[in-house]
Amino acid sequence: MSRLKGDHMAMDDSSRCAAAPSAAVGEEEECTNAVEEQRCVLDDSHKELRDDDFWRQIPAYADLSASEFHDHRFQSRNCVTSARKLRQVLGDRVPDSFYADVEAGVRGSTMSLRLSPYLLSLVDWDAPETDPIRTQFLPLASRFRPDHPELHFDSLNEQADSPVPGLIHRYHDRALLLALDTCPVYCRFCTRSYSVGLDTEGVEKVHFGATLERWEQAFEYIRQHPEIEDVVVSGGDMYNLRAEQVALLGNSLLDIDHVRRFRYATKGPAVLPQKLITDHDWVEAVASVAEEGRRRHKQVALHTHFNHASEITAITRQGLDRLLERGIIVRNQAVLQRGVNDDVQSMRRLIRRLSYLNVQPYYVFVHDMVRGVEELRTTLQTAIDLEKQVRGATAGFNIPAFILDTMGGGGKRHVHSHEQYDRDTGIAVFSSPVVRPGRRFFYFDPIHELGAEARARWADADERAGMINSARQAASA
Ligand code: SF4
């Protein structure tokens, strides 16, 4: 059963505080002050940003001053990239059994390991198994679940919509440019695990290096396609580009007349916010491109990726303030993950904390079907319930759209827009009238979230095919 249907949800739906009216059956509820009633549901914890020396809990960082720890060069050079390095940093903070679990987890992961000292220091090392930051970046083999039988590598089918290497043209007026294939951190759940990061034991990746020659092919394709008005510069992560590369890429896109807007996508502010404060050249490059865009009446924005409020501290606020001062629009795209942000309070706090720092919580994505991270996926119903529970928590323009990127290349669909969703079999069917008219696309809930009868049916190949066929027919009826 989804955690959402457990304690958190029950508490939110049924508990009422003293300020709330309690009407007897058959009576009309009194009209009381709505703001008073909301005190039962919302608190001000989203404003409480950590501002202590949190890194001193880590043996290797215990003697560092704030200025040493919050230097982006220190952060980049000291990322933890292996279980051995993790042990050097944490020492006896965790038992040997934990390191063994991580080692086995890394061996079974599709993503290489890379974790900044900042994020590592924000983990609660007294309870790492359930910590939301550990869950996203450090695999524990003991937590793994078998992949879903309908899961395919590159489940969004991006390579099929790629006319030149590292450029995806799926939506009529938008293109996705994979500018590079490295990141300041490696997320276990990365949709682009087919290309991002170093090769792992299980995956030889399709690499997209940051070369001018490859970028030039992408620019030329965009020049030849006047329908493209919007470009997402992603990867990989543009945090790893040098300032001059950021400027070259941005100005080249601005020079294409029909490109009206583009966004740099980066997880950087969530994992290494220090760069926004101490890497002046890089921030200047982004700000100059955005200013040049405004001069030409084009929009340049930055899309970032926070998943939990604990990733956002006072240093994050300082970094994001630098961007705000330069007039840069920042939007957030979160990924819904079991044990990270699938409970109401965590999601509300994330959304309100982002809003508080003037980052627009733009999307929450249902976790894609990605190899090796089945324990992180939730049901579609979890996303539907969460959307209902967060709407109203802040201004409407700061309430994210809960979106599912359909398997097989149907594009993004709102979680409520399914044509058919059988909660027993966990099969949801979507249509995509603009992107792929007339076709049907599926999403499958994690099998371990289903009842015993459905789990038995999924274990049988014929039953499996029958269930999928029935869902397709029901969606077309
Ligand atoms: S930062 Fe983005 S591209 Fe890089 S590993 Fe994480 S999700 Fe993937």
PDB file of N, CA and C in Angstrom, residues 118-153:
ATOM      1  N   TYR A 118      28.116  18.903   0.450  1.00  0.00           N
ATOM      2  CA  TYR A 118      26.930  19.625   0.938  1.00  0.00           C
ATOM      3  C   TYR A 118      25.768  18.663   1.163  1.00  0.00           C
ATOM      4  N   LEU A 119      25.421  17.897   0.115  1.00  0.00           N
ATOM      5  CA  LEU A 119      24.286  16.974   0.249  1.00  0.00           C
ATOM      6  C   LEU A 119      24.582  15.884   1.274  1.00  0.00           C
ATOM      7  N   LEU A 120      25.820  15.384   1.227  1.00  0.00           N
ATOM      8  CA  LEU A 120      26.202  14.320   2.157  1.00  0.00           C
ATOM      9  C   LEU A 120      26.028  14.769   3.605  1.00  0.00           C
ATOM     10  N   SER A 121      26.325  16.046   3.863  1.00  0.00           N
ATOM     11  CA  SER A 121      26.240  16.567   5.237  1.00  0.00           C
ATOM     12  C   SER A 121      24.804  16.794   5.679  1.00  0.00           C
ATOM     13  N   LEU A 122      23.891  16.849   4.732  1.00  0.00           N
ATOM     14  CA  LEU A 122      22.489  17.085   5.093  1.00  0.00           C
ATOM     15  C   LEU A 122      21.727  15.785   5.379  1.00  0.00           C
ATOM     16  N   VAL A 123      22.388  14.660   5.103  1.00  0.00           N
ATOM     17  CA  VAL A 123      21.757  13.369   5.416  1.00  0.00           C
ATOM     18  C   VAL A 123      21.731  13.192   6.934  1.00  0.00           C
ATOM     19  N   ASP A 124      20.669  12.616   7.440  1.00  0.00           N
ATOM     20  CA  ASP A 124      20.609  12.273   8.855  1.00  0.00           C
ATOM     21  C   ASP A 124      21.312  10.923   9.031  1.00  0.00           C
ATOM     22  N   TRP A 125      22.575  10.963   9.450  1.00  0.00           N
ATOM     23  CA  TRP A 125      23.366   9.723   9.515  1.00  0.00           C
ATOM     24  C   TRP A 125      23.007   8.859  10.720  1.00  0.00           C
ATOM     25  N   ASP A 126      22.071   9.343  11.543  1.00  0.00           N
ATOM     26  CA  ASP A 126      21.558   8.467  12.613  1.00  0.00           C
ATOM     27  C   ASP A 126      20.457   7.556  12.066  1.00  0.00           C
ATOM     28  N   ALA A 127      19.903   7.939  10.930  1.00  0.00           N
ATOM     29  CA  ALA A 127      18.851   7.113  10.320  1.00  0.00           C
ATOM     30  C   ALA A 127      18.974   7.178   8.796  1.00  0.00           C
ATOM     31  N   PRO A 128      20.133   6.774   8.234  1.00  0.00           N
ATOM     32  CA  PRO A 128      20.343   6.948   6.792  1.00  0.00           C
ATOM     33  C   PRO A 128      19.411   6.101   5.936  1.00  0.00           C
ATOM     34  N   GLU A 129      18.949   4.981   6.472  1.00  0.00           N
ATOM     35  CA  GLU A 129      18.104   4.097   5.640  1.00  0.00           C
ATOM     36  C   GLU A 129      16.856   4.812   5.162  1.00  0.00           C
ATOM     37  N   THR A 130      16.309   5.693   6.005  1.00  0.00           N
ATOM     38  CA  THR A 130      15.052   6.353   5.626  1.00  0.00           C
ATOM     39  C   THR A 130      15.241   7.826   5.246  1.00  0.00           C
ATOM     40  N   ASP A 131      16.475   8.286   5.210  1.00  0.00           N
ATOM     41  CA  ASP A 131      16.690   9.700   4.908  1.00  0.00           C
ATOM     42  C   ASP A 131      16.375   9.990   3.435  1.00  0.00           C
ATOM     43  N   PRO A 132      15.639  11.092   3.138  1.00  0.00           N
ATOM     44  CA  PRO A 132      15.240  11.356   1.747  1.00  0.00           C
ATOM     45  C   PRO A 132      16.408  11.697   0.817  1.00  0.00           C
ATOM     46  N   ILE A 133      17.486  12.245   1.346  1.00  0.00           N
ATOM     47  CA  ILE A 133      18.634  12.546   0.466  1.00  0.00           C
ATOM     48  C   ILE A 133      19.428  11.264   0.196  1.00  0.00           C
ATOM     49  N   ARG A 134      19.681  10.481   1.245  1.00  0.00           N
ATOM     50  CA  ARG A 134      20.361   9.188   1.023  1.00  0.00           C
ATOM     51  C   ARG A 134      19.577   8.365   0.003  1.00  0.00           C
ATOM     52  N   THR A 135      18.261   8.353   0.153  1.00  0.00           N
ATOM     53  CA  THR A 135      17.420   7.520  -0.711  1.00  0.00           C
ATOM     54  C   THR A 135      17.618   7.863  -2.195  1.00  0.00           C
ATOM     55  N   GLN A 136      17.821   9.134  -2.493  1.00  0.00           N
ATOM     56  CA  GLN A 136      17.923   9.556  -3.886  1.00  0.00           C
ATOM     57  C   GLN A 136      19.287   9.300  -4.528  1.00  0.00           C
ATOM     58  N   PHE A 137      20.340   9.276  -3.676  1.00  0.00           N
ATOM     59  CA  PHE A 137      21.678   9.283  -4.278  1.00  0.00           C
ATOM     60  C   PHE A 137      22.571   8.097  -3.909  1.00  0.00           C
ATOM     61  N   LEU A 138      22.285   7.461  -2.787  1.00  0.00           N
ATOM     62  CA  LEU A 138      23.136   6.346  -2.360  1.00  0.00           C
ATOM     63  C   LEU A 138      22.321   5.059  -2.407  1.00  0.00           C
ATOM     64  N   PRO A 139      22.602   4.168  -3.352  1.00  0.00           N
ATOM     65  CA  PRO A 139      21.801   2.942  -3.446  1.00  0.00           C
ATOM     66  C   PRO A 139      22.144   1.956  -2.337  1.00  0.00           C
ATOM     67  N   LEU A 140      21.130   1.341  -1.766  1.00  0.00           N
ATOM     68  CA  LEU A 140      21.328   0.251  -0.802  1.00  0.00           C
ATOM     69  C   LEU A 140      20.741  -1.006  -1.427  1.00  0.00           C
ATOM     70  N   ALA A 141      21.585  -1.999  -1.664  1.00  0.00           N
ATOM     71  CA  ALA A 141      21.112  -3.228  -2.330  1.00  0.00           C
ATOM     72  C   ALA A 141      19.966  -3.870  -1.559  1.00  0.00           C
ATOM     73  N   SER A 142      19.974  -3.711  -0.237  1.00  0.00           N
ATOM     74  CA  SER A 142      18.942  -4.365   0.570  1.00  0.00           C
ATOM     75  C   SER A 142      17.548  -3.796   0.281  1.00  0.00           C
ATOM     76  N   ARG A 143      17.506  -2.636  -0.336  1.00  0.00           N
ATOM     77  CA  ARG A 143      16.207  -1.992  -0.612  1.00  0.00           C
ATOM     78  C   ARG A 143      15.691  -2.277  -2.024  1.00  0.00           C
ATOM     79  N   PHE A 144      16.542  -2.862  -2.863  1.00  0.00           N
ATOM     80  CA  PHE A 144      16.164  -3.044  -4.272  1.00  0.00           C
ATOM     81  C   PHE A 144      14.904  -3.908  -4.412  1.00  0.00           C
ATOM     82  N   ARG A 145      14.132  -3.603  -5.443  1.00  0.00           N
ATOM     83  CA  ARG A 145      12.978  -4.433  -5.835  1.00  0.00           C
ATOM     84  C   ARG A 145      13.187  -4.846  -7.290  1.00  0.00           C
ATOM     85  N   PRO A 146      12.663  -5.978  -7.691  1.00  0.00           N
ATOM     86  CA  PRO A 146      12.820  -6.375  -9.105  1.00  0.00           C
ATOM     87  C   PRO A 146      12.185  -5.343 -10.043  1.00  0.00           C
ATOM     88  N   ASP A 147      12.816  -5.126 -11.200  1.00  0.00           N
ATOM     89  CA  ASP A 147      12.232  -4.217 -12.198  1.00  0.00           C
ATOM     90  C   ASP A 147      10.876  -4.729 -12.671  1.00  0.00           C
ATOM     91  N   HIS A 148      10.043  -3.795 -13.087  1.00  0.00           N
ATOM     92  CA  HIS A 148       8.748  -4.172 -13.657  1.00  0.00           C
ATOM     93  C   HIS A 148       8.971  -4.876 -15.001  1.00  0.00           C
ATOM     94  N   PRO A 149       8.216  -5.949 -15.302  1.00  0.00           N
ATOM     95  CA  PRO A 149       8.461  -6.685 -16.560  1.00  0.00           C
ATOM     96  C   PRO A 149       8.229  -5.841 -17.815  1.00  0.00           C
ATOM     97  N   GLU A 150       7.441  -4.765 -17.727  1.00  0.00           N
ATOM     98  CA  GLU A 150       7.192  -3.933 -18.914  1.00  0.00           C
ATOM     99  C   GLU A 150       8.185  -2.779 -19.030  1.00  0.00           C
ATOM    100  N   LEU A 151       9.180  -2.755 -18.188  1.00  0.00           N
ATOM    101  CA  LEU A 151      10.151  -1.657 -18.209  1.00  0.00           C
ATOM    102  C   LEU A 151      11.145  -1.848 -19.362  1.00  0.00           C
ATOM    103  N   HIS A 152      11.405  -0.772 -20.087  1.00  0.00           N
ATOM    104  CA  HIS A 152      12.416  -0.818 -21.156  1.00  0.00           C
ATOM    105  C   HIS A 152      13.436   0.269 -20.892  1.00  0.00           C
ATOM    106  N   PHE A 153      14.691  -0.018 -21.225  1.00  0.00           N
ATOM    107  CA  PHE A 153      15.722   1.007 -21.096  1.00  0.00           C
ATOM    108  C   PHE A 153      15.362   2.151 -22.047  1.00  0.00           C
TER     109      PHE A 153
END
